[in-house]
Amino acid sequence: AKEGVSAEPTSRHYYNPSCQNPDVTCVRKDSSAKKLITGAIMSNDFLQQLEASHVRRMVDCMYERVYTQSQLVIQEGAAGNHLYVLAEGLLDVIQNSRLLGQMHPGTAFGELAILYNCKRTATVKAVKDSKIWVLDRQVFQNIMMSSAQAQHQEYFSFLRSVSLLKDLPEEKLSKIVDCLEVDFYDKGDYIIREGEEGNTFFIIAKGQVCVTQAVEGSQEPQEIKKLGVGDYFGEKALISEDVRSANIIADEDDTQCLVIDRDTFNQMVGTYQELQTYLREYVFQLALNDHDRRNARKKS
Ligand code: CMP
């Protein structure tokens, strides 16, 4: 059975250059329409767990359809191709010829078949002329997919700006993005403890950390330096099994680190021996520079 019989208002479709996602067609709507759709999605038990960025794009891409009195919007048992939000009017929800309830403006519906890939669980019929916002299933799926791609791109660009990774070939950097996790810390949290075994590498994505180290003649570890966004630590753990040489303590609330653990890294990227060689050389070069600096300081 086909859903609805109104022709799609294709003339209302146009590309909105402010839409962040080139794969989906945005449809201009005023702020009260956006508010109504967002509210409907957020108060639907099954849709409210979607990420805010997904919801925003769904809102952007919904287009309007008018259903006349007695017209079917959804037919029970049919395949589902759209997700809906009622803007104006009144709808009956019917299952096995039994009236289950009515839907009023500000209600999202038709989510079950779209989310769970099942047949329509109920029939939805216009009690009176109704204006309904519609999202095509394919667009919904594109939004979910492209958000993941956008996130990937965001991390990719960020990692490209990290000095350690700036010359890495594209496909390797992309592999690293695939095995990243994000960890959150509050001020004072220990991210790394000196002397412990370590198998994770961190890049600071937000906030600041403090590096401290035990020194002879002092009970308390001493602060060596602070690190900020784009700085990294624990890189030695990716190439060897050294114990941690310093403490790393979050210096701000909501400090965020991109984390890669050695096993995941080895599984995903480690087959590329040149990458490990690259990292090893980088760390070695850093140590040499450090050594040179210290020598220069001694001489002067
Ligand atoms: P879906 O199964 O995709 O299509 C029919 C829609 O009707 C369903 O998603 C829900 O959005 C809605 N629906 C199903 N059962 C009920 C119910 N008992 N009360 C209100 N709405 C319902």
PDB file of C-alpha atoms and ligand atoms in Angstrom:
ATOM      1  CA  ALA A   1       0.000   0.000   0.000  1.00  0.00           C
ATOM      2  CA  LYS A   2       1.204   3.522  -0.732  1.00  0.00           C
ATOM      3  CA  GLU A   3       1.385   6.187   1.903  1.00  0.00           C
ATOM      4  CA  GLY A   4      -0.681   9.298   1.296  1.00  0.00           C
ATOM      5  CA  VAL A   5      -1.817  10.441  -2.090  1.00  0.00           C
ATOM      6  CA  SER A   6      -0.814  14.105  -2.083  1.00  0.00           C
ATOM      7  CA  ALA A   7       1.804  14.976  -4.656  1.00  0.00           C
ATOM      8  CA  GLU A   8       5.057  15.891  -3.023  1.00  0.00           C
ATOM      9  CA  PRO A   9       5.445  19.663  -3.097  1.00  0.00           C
ATOM     10  CA  THR A  10       8.703  19.510  -5.016  1.00  0.00           C
ATOM     11  CA  SER A  11       8.547  23.232  -5.734  1.00  0.00           C
ATOM     12  CA  ARG A  12       9.130  23.835  -2.030  1.00  0.00           C
ATOM     13  CA  HIS A  13      12.434  21.981  -2.169  1.00  0.00           C
ATOM     14  CA  TYR A  14      15.535  23.983  -2.691  1.00  0.00           C
ATOM     15  CA  TYR A  15      19.104  23.834  -1.586  1.00  0.00           C
ATOM     16  CA  ASN A  16      19.855  26.025   1.377  1.00  0.00           C
ATOM     17  CA  PRO A  17      23.522  27.059   1.301  1.00  0.00           C
ATOM     18  CA  SER A  18      23.566  27.462   5.081  1.00  0.00           C
ATOM     19  CA  CYS A  19      22.771  23.767   5.474  1.00  0.00           C
ATOM     20  CA  GLN A  20      25.946  22.048   6.705  1.00  0.00           C
ATOM     21  CA  ASN A  21      25.156  18.854   4.915  1.00  0.00           C
ATOM     22  CA  PRO A  22      25.423  18.846   1.125  1.00  0.00           C
ATOM     23  CA  ASP A  23      23.870  15.357   0.842  1.00  0.00           C
ATOM     24  CA  VAL A  24      20.433  16.403   2.007  1.00  0.00           C
ATOM     25  CA  THR A  25      17.993  19.004   0.768  1.00  0.00           C
ATOM     26  CA  CYS A  26      17.083  21.688   3.264  1.00  0.00           C
ATOM     27  CA  VAL A  27      13.690  23.366   3.187  1.00  0.00           C
ATOM     28  CA  ARG A  28      13.305  26.901   4.478  1.00  0.00           C
ATOM     29  CA  LYS A  29      10.945  27.256   7.431  1.00  0.00           C
ATOM     30  CA  ASP A  30      10.289  29.942  10.003  1.00  0.00           C
ATOM     31  CA  SER A  31      11.447  29.691  13.595  1.00  0.00           C
ATOM     32  CA  SER A  32       8.020  28.757  14.974  1.00  0.00           C
ATOM     33  CA  ALA A  33       7.887  25.777  12.581  1.00  0.00           C
ATOM     34  CA  LYS A  34      11.395  24.764  13.653  1.00  0.00           C
ATOM     35  CA  LYS A  35      10.391  25.052  17.286  1.00  0.00           C
ATOM     36  CA  LEU A  36       7.300  22.916  16.788  1.00  0.00           C
ATOM     37  CA  ILE A  37       9.217  20.169  14.958  1.00  0.00           C
ATOM     38  CA  THR A  38      12.086  20.165  17.464  1.00  0.00           C
ATOM     39  CA  GLY A  39       9.670  19.999  20.390  1.00  0.00           C
ATOM     40  CA  ALA A  40       7.769  17.130  18.751  1.00  0.00           C
ATOM     41  CA  ILE A  41      10.959  15.141  18.174  1.00  0.00           C
ATOM     42  CA  MET A  42      12.257  15.798  21.691  1.00  0.00           C
ATOM     43  CA  SER A  43       9.027  14.652  23.298  1.00  0.00           C
ATOM     44  CA  ASN A  44       8.866  11.390  21.343  1.00  0.00           C
ATOM     45  CA  ASP A  45      10.138   8.516  23.514  1.00  0.00           C
ATOM     46  CA  PHE A  46      11.992   6.905  20.629  1.00  0.00           C
ATOM     47  CA  LEU A  47      13.444   9.996  18.969  1.00  0.00           C
ATOM     48  CA  GLN A  48      14.511  12.011  21.996  1.00  0.00           C
ATOM     49  CA  GLN A  49      17.749  10.065  22.318  1.00  0.00           C
ATOM     50  CA  LEU A  50      19.014  11.340  18.969  1.00  0.00           C
ATOM     51  CA  GLU A  51      21.913  13.760  19.104  1.00  0.00           C
ATOM     52  CA  ALA A  52      21.094  17.459  18.933  1.00  0.00           C
ATOM     53  CA  SER A  53      23.007  17.864  15.663  1.00  0.00           C
ATOM     54  CA  HIS A  54      20.956  15.063  14.094  1.00  0.00           C
ATOM     55  CA  VAL A  55      17.726  16.669  15.263  1.00  0.00           C
ATOM     56  CA  ARG A  56      18.739  20.056  13.841  1.00  0.00           C
ATOM     57  CA  ARG A  57      19.331  18.559  10.420  1.00  0.00           C
ATOM     58  CA  MET A  58      16.112  16.585  10.523  1.00  0.00           C
ATOM     59  CA  VAL A  59      14.262  19.806  11.271  1.00  0.00           C
ATOM     60  CA  ASP A  60      15.997  21.536   8.349  1.00  0.00           C
ATOM     61  CA  CYS A  61      15.051  18.809   5.893  1.00  0.00           C
ATOM     62  CA  MET A  62      11.380  18.243   6.691  1.00  0.00           C
ATOM     63  CA  TYR A  63       8.948  19.415   4.026  1.00  0.00           C
ATOM     64  CA  GLU A  64       5.258  20.152   4.241  1.00  0.00           C
ATOM     65  CA  ARG A  65       2.335  18.086   3.033  1.00  0.00           C
ATOM     66  CA  VAL A  66      -1.356  18.806   3.372  1.00  0.00           C
ATOM     67  CA  TYR A  67      -3.735  15.913   4.048  1.00  0.00           C
ATOM     68  CA  THR A  68      -7.458  16.362   3.562  1.00  0.00           C
ATOM     69  CA  GLN A  69     -10.157  15.069   5.889  1.00  0.00           C
ATOM     70  CA  SER A  70     -10.304  11.214   5.931  1.00  0.00           C
ATOM     71  CA  GLN A  71      -7.074  10.842   3.974  1.00  0.00           C
ATOM     72  CA  LEU A  72      -4.677   8.094   5.148  1.00  0.00           C
ATOM     73  CA  VAL A  73      -1.241   9.265   6.201  1.00  0.00           C
ATOM     74  CA  ILE A  74       0.022   5.835   7.229  1.00  0.00           C
ATOM     75  CA  GLN A  75      -1.447   2.415   6.591  1.00  0.00           C
ATOM     76  CA  GLU A  76      -0.951  -0.362   9.150  1.00  0.00           C
ATOM     77  CA  GLY A  77       1.194  -3.203   7.766  1.00  0.00           C
ATOM     78  CA  ALA A  78       2.733  -1.127   4.978  1.00  0.00           C
ATOM     79  CA  ALA A  79       6.440  -0.428   4.594  1.00  0.00           C
ATOM     80  CA  GLY A  80       7.371   2.935   6.102  1.00  0.00           C
ATOM     81  CA  ASN A  81       9.171   5.553   4.060  1.00  0.00           C
ATOM     82  CA  HIS A  82       8.632   8.740   6.057  1.00  0.00           C
ATOM     83  CA  LEU A  83       8.789  10.212   9.499  1.00  0.00           C
ATOM     84  CA  TYR A  84       6.143  12.832  10.352  1.00  0.00           C
ATOM     85  CA  VAL A  85       5.374  15.739  12.631  1.00  0.00           C
ATOM     86  CA  LEU A  86       1.813  17.037  12.830  1.00  0.00           C
ATOM     87  CA  ALA A  87       1.779  20.842  12.471  1.00  0.00           C
ATOM     88  CA  GLU A  88      -1.943  21.595  12.193  1.00  0.00           C
ATOM     89  CA  GLY A  89      -5.072  19.469  12.336  1.00  0.00           C
ATOM     90  CA  LEU A  90      -6.031  16.237  14.057  1.00  0.00           C
ATOM     91  CA  LEU A  91      -5.210  12.577  13.368  1.00  0.00           C
ATOM     92  CA  ASP A  92      -6.709   9.252  14.411  1.00  0.00           C
ATOM     93  CA  VAL A  93      -4.444   6.308  15.292  1.00  0.00           C
ATOM     94  CA  ILE A  94      -6.174   3.047  14.399  1.00  0.00           C
ATOM     95  CA  GLN A  95      -5.013  -0.541  14.903  1.00  0.00           C
ATOM     96  CA  ASN A  96      -7.038  -3.553  13.716  1.00  0.00           C
ATOM     97  CA  SER A  97      -9.988  -1.194  13.085  1.00  0.00           C
ATOM     98  CA  ARG A  98      -9.854  -0.067  16.716  1.00  0.00           C
ATOM     99  CA  LEU A  99      -9.256   3.587  17.585  1.00  0.00           C
ATOM    100  CA  LEU A 100      -6.138   3.744  19.784  1.00  0.00           C
ATOM    101  CA  GLY A 101      -6.047   7.477  20.210  1.00  0.00           C
ATOM    102  CA  GLN A 102      -5.722  10.847  18.521  1.00  0.00           C
ATOM    103  CA  MET A 103      -2.692  12.971  17.723  1.00  0.00           C
ATOM    104  CA  HIS A 104      -2.569  16.756  18.071  1.00  0.00           C
ATOM    105  CA  PRO A 105      -0.195  19.361  16.624  1.00  0.00           C
ATOM    106  CA  GLY A 106       3.362  19.026  17.948  1.00  0.00           C
ATOM    107  CA  THR A 107       3.379  15.210  17.770  1.00  0.00           C
ATOM    108  CA  ALA A 108       6.035  13.200  15.938  1.00  0.00           C
ATOM    109  CA  PHE A 109       4.886   9.865  14.549  1.00  0.00           C
ATOM    110  CA  GLY A 110       5.792   7.122  12.110  1.00  0.00           C
ATOM    111  CA  GLU A 111       9.125   6.744  13.902  1.00  0.00           C
ATOM    112  CA  LEU A 112       8.795   3.033  14.699  1.00  0.00           C
ATOM    113  CA  ALA A 113       9.013   1.703  11.132  1.00  0.00           C
ATOM    114  CA  ILE A 114      11.841   4.120  10.329  1.00  0.00           C
ATOM    115  CA  LEU A 115      13.923   3.414  13.409  1.00  0.00           C
ATOM    116  CA  TYR A 116      13.311  -0.305  13.684  1.00  0.00           C
ATOM    117  CA  ASN A 117      12.802  -1.200  10.044  1.00  0.00           C
ATOM    118  CA  CYS A 118       9.462  -2.856  10.788  1.00  0.00           C
ATOM    119  CA  LYS A 119       6.044  -2.606   9.097  1.00  0.00           C
ATOM    120  CA  ARG A 120       3.739   0.234  10.149  1.00  0.00           C
ATOM    121  CA  THR A 121       2.237  -0.706  13.515  1.00  0.00           C
ATOM    122  CA  ALA A 122      -0.927   1.377  13.110  1.00  0.00           C
ATOM    123  CA  THR A 123      -2.983   3.346  10.615  1.00  0.00           C
ATOM    124  CA  VAL A 124      -2.921   7.144  10.904  1.00  0.00           C
ATOM    125  CA  LYS A 125      -5.798   9.045   9.304  1.00  0.00           C
ATOM    126  CA  ALA A 126      -6.653  12.743   9.040  1.00  0.00           C
ATOM    127  CA  VAL A 127      -9.767  13.592  11.086  1.00  0.00           C
ATOM    128  CA  LYS A 128      -9.786  17.012   9.460  1.00  0.00           C
ATOM    129  CA  ASP A 129      -7.591  18.851   6.996  1.00  0.00           C
ATOM    130  CA  SER A 130      -4.079  18.630   8.447  1.00  0.00           C
ATOM    131  CA  LYS A 131      -0.672  20.109   7.749  1.00  0.00           C
ATOM    132  CA  ILE A 132       2.143  17.636   8.331  1.00  0.00           C
ATOM    133  CA  TRP A 133       5.927  17.945   8.185  1.00  0.00           C
ATOM    134  CA  VAL A 134       7.496  14.976   6.412  1.00  0.00           C
ATOM    135  CA  LEU A 135      11.031  13.558   6.391  1.00  0.00           C
ATOM    136  CA  ASP A 136      11.975  10.931   3.818  1.00  0.00           C
ATOM    137  CA  ARG A 137      13.517   7.769   5.218  1.00  0.00           C
ATOM    138  CA  GLN A 138      16.534   8.059   2.906  1.00  0.00           C
ATOM    139  CA  VAL A 139      17.197  11.617   4.066  1.00  0.00           C
ATOM    140  CA  PHE A 140      16.931  10.481   7.690  1.00  0.00           C
ATOM    141  CA  GLN A 141      19.494   7.777   6.993  1.00  0.00           C
ATOM    142  CA  ASN A 142      21.781  10.206   5.152  1.00  0.00           C
ATOM    143  CA  ILE A 143      21.662  12.573   8.101  1.00  0.00           C
ATOM    144  CA  MET A 144      22.713   9.804  10.474  1.00  0.00           C
ATOM    145  CA  MET A 145      25.520   8.731   8.133  1.00  0.00           C
ATOM    146  CA  SER A 146      26.820  12.127   7.168  1.00  0.00           C
ATOM    147  CA  SER A 147      26.942  13.258  10.770  1.00  0.00           C
ATOM    148  CA  ALA A 148      29.333  10.422  11.421  1.00  0.00           C
ATOM    149  CA  GLN A 149      31.303  11.553   8.375  1.00  0.00           C
ATOM    150  CA  ALA A 150      31.278  15.165   9.563  1.00  0.00           C
ATOM    151  CA  GLN A 151      32.589  14.049  12.962  1.00  0.00           C
ATOM    152  CA  HIS A 152      35.293  12.022  11.237  1.00  0.00           C
ATOM    153  CA  GLN A 153      36.264  15.061   9.146  1.00  0.00           C
ATOM    154  CA  GLU A 154      36.364  17.270  12.228  1.00  0.00           C
ATOM    155  CA  TYR A 155      38.733  14.930  14.087  1.00  0.00           C
ATOM    156  CA  PHE A 156      40.755  14.427  10.927  1.00  0.00           C
ATOM    157  CA  SER A 157      41.364  18.177  10.499  1.00  0.00           C
ATOM    158  CA  PHE A 158      42.160  18.522  14.180  1.00  0.00           C
ATOM    159  CA  LEU A 159      44.683  15.669  14.127  1.00  0.00           C
ATOM    160  CA  ARG A 160      46.277  17.191  11.037  1.00  0.00           C
ATOM    161  CA  SER A 161      47.040  20.259  13.176  1.00  0.00           C
ATOM    162  CA  VAL A 162      48.815  18.189  15.831  1.00  0.00           C
ATOM    163  CA  SER A 163      52.538  18.564  15.218  1.00  0.00           C
ATOM    164  CA  LEU A 164      53.250  14.875  15.791  1.00  0.00           C
ATOM    165  CA  LEU A 165      50.826  13.852  13.052  1.00  0.00           C
ATOM    166  CA  LYS A 166      51.098  16.684  10.554  1.00  0.00           C
ATOM    167  CA  ASP A 167      53.140  14.799   7.930  1.00  0.00           C
ATOM    168  CA  LEU A 168      51.328  11.498   8.244  1.00  0.00           C
ATOM    169  CA  PRO A 169      49.781  10.151   5.014  1.00  0.00           C
ATOM    170  CA  GLU A 170      46.057  10.759   4.754  1.00  0.00           C
ATOM    171  CA  GLU A 171      44.910   7.127   4.924  1.00  0.00           C
ATOM    172  CA  LYS A 172      46.914   6.547   8.086  1.00  0.00           C
ATOM    173  CA  LEU A 173      45.539   9.608   9.793  1.00  0.00           C
ATOM    174  CA  SER A 174      42.087   8.430   8.804  1.00  0.00           C
ATOM    175  CA  LYS A 175      42.743   5.047  10.446  1.00  0.00           C
ATOM    176  CA  ILE A 176      43.773   6.834  13.620  1.00  0.00           C
ATOM    177  CA  VAL A 177      40.522   8.800  13.600  1.00  0.00           C
ATOM    178  CA  ASP A 178      38.668   5.471  13.396  1.00  0.00           C
ATOM    179  CA  CYS A 179      40.230   4.194  16.599  1.00  0.00           C
ATOM    180  CA  LEU A 180      39.920   7.370  18.695  1.00  0.00           C
ATOM    181  CA  GLU A 181      37.887   7.662  21.857  1.00  0.00           C
ATOM    182  CA  VAL A 182      37.116  10.855  23.776  1.00  0.00           C
ATOM    183  CA  ASP A 183      37.706  11.021  27.547  1.00  0.00           C
ATOM    184  CA  PHE A 184      36.506  13.807  29.850  1.00  0.00           C
ATOM    185  CA  TYR A 185      38.263  15.023  32.990  1.00  0.00           C
ATOM    186  CA  ASP A 186      37.628  17.546  35.740  1.00  0.00           C
ATOM    187  CA  LYS A 187      40.267  19.792  37.280  1.00  0.00           C
ATOM    188  CA  GLY A 188      42.562  17.738  39.515  1.00  0.00           C
ATOM    189  CA  ASP A 189      41.844  14.359  37.862  1.00  0.00           C
ATOM    190  CA  TYR A 190      44.956  12.270  37.258  1.00  0.00           C
ATOM    191  CA  ILE A 191      45.053  11.243  33.610  1.00  0.00           C
ATOM    192  CA  ILE A 192      48.422   9.521  33.926  1.00  0.00           C
ATOM    193  CA  ARG A 193      50.381   8.558  37.046  1.00  0.00           C
ATOM    194  CA  GLU A 194      54.152   8.514  37.058  1.00  0.00           C
ATOM    195  CA  GLY A 195      55.588   4.994  37.376  1.00  0.00           C
ATOM    196  CA  GLU A 196      52.465   3.207  36.208  1.00  0.00           C
ATOM    197  CA  GLU A 197      52.387   1.091  33.107  1.00  0.00           C
ATOM    198  CA  GLY A 198      50.808   2.875  30.215  1.00  0.00           C
ATOM    199  CA  ASN A 199      49.244   1.769  26.998  1.00  0.00           C
ATOM    200  CA  THR A 200      47.319   4.849  25.896  1.00  0.00           C
ATOM    201  CA  PHE A 201      48.254   7.928  23.943  1.00  0.00           C
ATOM    202  CA  PHE A 202      46.428  11.237  24.468  1.00  0.00           C
ATOM    203  CA  ILE A 203      45.866  14.377  22.428  1.00  0.00           C
ATOM    204  CA  ILE A 204      44.293  17.336  24.197  1.00  0.00           C
ATOM    205  CA  ALA A 205      41.151  18.429  22.341  1.00  0.00           C
ATOM    206  CA  LYS A 206      39.874  20.881  24.974  1.00  0.00           C
ATOM    207  CA  GLY A 207      41.242  22.414  28.164  1.00  0.00           C
ATOM    208  CA  GLN A 208      44.660  22.172  29.727  1.00  0.00           C
ATOM    209  CA  VAL A 209      46.763  19.683  31.705  1.00  0.00           C
ATOM    210  CA  CYS A 210      49.620  20.032  34.114  1.00  0.00           C
ATOM    211  CA  VAL A 211      52.721  17.803  33.897  1.00  0.00           C
ATOM    212  CA  THR A 212      54.400  17.008  37.239  1.00  0.00           C
ATOM    213  CA  GLN A 213      57.323  14.785  38.098  1.00  0.00           C
ATOM    214  CA  ALA A 214      59.037  13.452  41.220  1.00  0.00           C
ATOM    215  CA  VAL A 215      62.322  15.230  41.980  1.00  0.00           C
ATOM    216  CA  GLU A 216      65.051  14.240  44.402  1.00  0.00           C
ATOM    217  CA  GLY A 217      64.923  16.035  47.714  1.00  0.00           C
ATOM    218  CA  SER A 218      61.278  16.974  47.391  1.00  0.00           C
ATOM    219  CA  GLN A 219      58.318  15.012  48.687  1.00  0.00           C
ATOM    220  CA  GLU A 220      55.810  16.540  46.342  1.00  0.00           C
ATOM    221  CA  PRO A 221      56.082  16.093  42.570  1.00  0.00           C
ATOM    222  CA  GLN A 222      57.084  19.368  40.897  1.00  0.00           C
ATOM    223  CA  GLU A 223      55.273  21.024  38.023  1.00  0.00           C
ATOM    224  CA  ILE A 224      57.285  20.800  34.822  1.00  0.00           C
ATOM    225  CA  LYS A 225      54.957  22.421  32.309  1.00  0.00           C
ATOM    226  CA  LYS A 226      51.407  22.869  31.146  1.00  0.00           C
ATOM    227  CA  LEU A 227      50.026  21.440  27.922  1.00  0.00           C
ATOM    228  CA  GLY A 228      47.045  22.738  25.957  1.00  0.00           C
ATOM    229  CA  VAL A 229      44.861  22.023  22.950  1.00  0.00           C
ATOM    230  CA  GLY A 230      46.744  20.169  20.199  1.00  0.00           C
ATOM    231  CA  ASP A 231      49.494  19.042  22.580  1.00  0.00           C
ATOM    232  CA  TYR A 232      49.834  15.328  23.247  1.00  0.00           C
ATOM    233  CA  PHE A 233      51.294  13.026  25.851  1.00  0.00           C
ATOM    234  CA  GLY A 234      51.811   9.307  26.399  1.00  0.00           C
ATOM    235  CA  GLU A 235      53.094   8.915  22.834  1.00  0.00           C
ATOM    236  CA  LYS A 236      55.859   6.592  23.981  1.00  0.00           C
ATOM    237  CA  ALA A 237      53.203   4.071  24.969  1.00  0.00           C
ATOM    238  CA  LEU A 238      52.326   3.589  21.325  1.00  0.00           C
ATOM    239  CA  ILE A 239      55.751   2.293  20.442  1.00  0.00           C
ATOM    240  CA  SER A 240      57.149   0.749  23.616  1.00  0.00           C
ATOM    241  CA  GLU A 241      56.029  -0.534  26.970  1.00  0.00           C
ATOM    242  CA  ASP A 242      57.801   2.066  29.106  1.00  0.00           C
ATOM    243  CA  VAL A 243      56.288   3.084  32.421  1.00  0.00           C
ATOM    244  CA  ARG A 244      54.913   6.612  32.589  1.00  0.00           C
ATOM    245  CA  SER A 245      57.648   9.170  33.172  1.00  0.00           C
ATOM    246  CA  ALA A 246      55.431  11.901  34.670  1.00  0.00           C
ATOM    247  CA  ASN A 247      52.020  12.665  36.130  1.00  0.00           C
ATOM    248  CA  ILE A 248      49.468  14.323  33.896  1.00  0.00           C
ATOM    249  CA  ILE A 249      46.727  16.119  35.797  1.00  0.00           C
ATOM    250  CA  ALA A 250      43.717  17.909  34.321  1.00  0.00           C
ATOM    251  CA  ASP A 251      44.101  21.625  34.974  1.00  0.00           C
ATOM    252  CA  GLU A 252      40.589  22.688  33.970  1.00  0.00           C
ATOM    253  CA  ASP A 253      37.114  21.261  34.291  1.00  0.00           C
ATOM    254  CA  ASP A 254      35.809  19.588  31.134  1.00  0.00           C
ATOM    255  CA  THR A 255      39.255  18.853  29.781  1.00  0.00           C
ATOM    256  CA  GLN A 256      38.821  16.515  26.824  1.00  0.00           C
ATOM    257  CA  CYS A 257      41.404  14.159  25.401  1.00  0.00           C
ATOM    258  CA  LEU A 258      41.329  12.044  22.281  1.00  0.00           C
ATOM    259  CA  VAL A 259      42.639   8.684  23.375  1.00  0.00           C
ATOM    260  CA  ILE A 260      44.171   5.865  21.378  1.00  0.00           C
ATOM    261  CA  ASP A 261      45.188   2.664  23.110  1.00  0.00           C
ATOM    262  CA  ARG A 262      48.134   0.626  21.946  1.00  0.00           C
ATOM    263  CA  ASP A 263      46.226  -2.577  21.198  1.00  0.00           C
ATOM    264  CA  THR A 264      43.574  -0.838  19.116  1.00  0.00           C
ATOM    265  CA  PHE A 265      46.269   1.196  17.451  1.00  0.00           C
ATOM    266  CA  ASN A 266      48.293  -1.911  16.654  1.00  0.00           C
ATOM    267  CA  GLN A 267      45.244  -3.665  15.279  1.00  0.00           C
ATOM    268  CA  MET A 268      44.052  -0.757  13.186  1.00  0.00           C
ATOM    269  CA  VAL A 269      47.241   0.985  12.187  1.00  0.00           C
ATOM    270  CA  GLY A 270      50.074  -1.159  13.458  1.00  0.00           C
ATOM    271  CA  THR A 271      50.283  -3.265  10.335  1.00  0.00           C
ATOM    272  CA  TYR A 272      51.783  -0.163   8.790  1.00  0.00           C
ATOM    273  CA  GLN A 273      55.268  -0.537  10.038  1.00  0.00           C
ATOM    274  CA  GLU A 274      56.300   2.748   8.512  1.00  0.00           C
ATOM    275  CA  LEU A 275      53.848   4.513  10.803  1.00  0.00           C
ATOM    276  CA  GLN A 276      55.485   3.020  13.855  1.00  0.00           C
ATOM    277  CA  THR A 277      58.865   3.928  12.405  1.00  0.00           C
ATOM    278  CA  TYR A 278      57.565   7.441  11.825  1.00  0.00           C
ATOM    279  CA  LEU A 279      56.440   7.766  15.439  1.00  0.00           C
ATOM    280  CA  ARG A 280      59.650   6.247  16.731  1.00  0.00           C
ATOM    281  CA  GLU A 281      61.722   8.696  14.699  1.00  0.00           C
ATOM    282  CA  TYR A 282      59.582  11.580  15.847  1.00  0.00           C
ATOM    283  CA  VAL A 283      60.004  10.678  19.519  1.00  0.00           C
ATOM    284  CA  PHE A 284      63.729  10.116  18.982  1.00  0.00           C
ATOM    285  CA  GLN A 285      64.073  13.501  17.285  1.00  0.00           C
ATOM    286  CA  LEU A 286      62.256  15.170  20.172  1.00  0.00           C
ATOM    287  CA  ALA A 287      64.611  13.529  22.665  1.00  0.00           C
ATOM    288  CA  LEU A 288      67.613  14.699  20.630  1.00  0.00           C
ATOM    289  CA  ASN A 289      66.303  18.265  20.531  1.00  0.00           C
ATOM    290  CA  ASP A 290      65.758  18.143  24.274  1.00  0.00           C
ATOM    291  CA  HIS A 291      69.273  16.847  24.756  1.00  0.00           C
ATOM    292  CA  ASP A 292      70.727  19.617  22.535  1.00  0.00           C
ATOM    293  CA  ARG A 293      68.775  22.270  24.420  1.00  0.00           C
ATOM    294  CA  ARG A 294      70.025  21.002  27.754  1.00  0.00           C
ATOM    295  CA  ASN A 295      73.619  20.931  26.503  1.00  0.00           C
ATOM    296  CA  ALA A 296      73.307  24.447  25.137  1.00  0.00           C
ATOM    297  CA  ARG A 297      71.968  25.623  28.483  1.00  0.00           C
ATOM    298  CA  LYS A 298      74.896  23.981  30.322  1.00  0.00           C
ATOM    299  CA  LYS A 299      77.441  25.676  28.035  1.00  0.00           C
ATOM    300  CA  SER A 300      75.980  29.159  28.406  1.00  0.00           C
TER     301      SER A 300
HETATM  302  P1  CMP B   1       4.914   3.437  12.865  1.00  0.00           P
HETATM  303  O1  CMP B   1       4.640   2.042  13.314  1.00  0.00           O
HETATM  304  O2  CMP B   1       6.103   3.690  12.052  1.00  0.00           O
HETATM  305  O3  CMP B   1       3.628   3.949  12.085  1.00  0.00           O
HETATM  306  C1  CMP B   1       2.421   4.119  12.816  1.00  0.00           C
HETATM  307  C2  CMP B   1       2.689   5.074  13.943  1.00  0.00           C
HETATM  308  O4  CMP B   1       1.598   5.294  14.831  1.00  0.00           O
HETATM  309  C3  CMP B   1       3.761   4.479  14.846  1.00  0.00           C
HETATM  310  O5  CMP B   1       4.965   4.386  14.146  1.00  0.00           O
HETATM  311  C4  CMP B   1       3.667   5.431  16.013  1.00  0.00           C
HETATM  312  O6  CMP B   1       4.282   6.665  15.721  1.00  0.00           O
HETATM  313  C5  CMP B   1       2.152   5.651  16.095  1.00  0.00           C
HETATM  314  N1  CMP B   1       1.560   4.745  17.110  1.00  0.00           N
HETATM  315  C6  CMP B   1       1.633   3.412  17.202  1.00  0.00           C
HETATM  316  N2  CMP B   1       0.925   2.955  18.258  1.00  0.00           N
HETATM  317  C7  CMP B   1       0.406   4.033  18.866  1.00  0.00           C
HETATM  318  C8  CMP B   1      -0.424   4.232  20.013  1.00  0.00           C
HETATM  319  N3  CMP B   1      -0.846   3.201  20.769  1.00  0.00           N
HETATM  320  N4  CMP B   1      -0.748   5.483  20.340  1.00  0.00           N
HETATM  321  C9  CMP B   1      -0.318   6.524  19.593  1.00  0.00           C
HETATM  322  N5  CMP B   1       0.462   6.390  18.516  1.00  0.00           N
HETATM  323  C10 CMP B   1       0.810   5.166  18.150  1.00  0.00           C
END
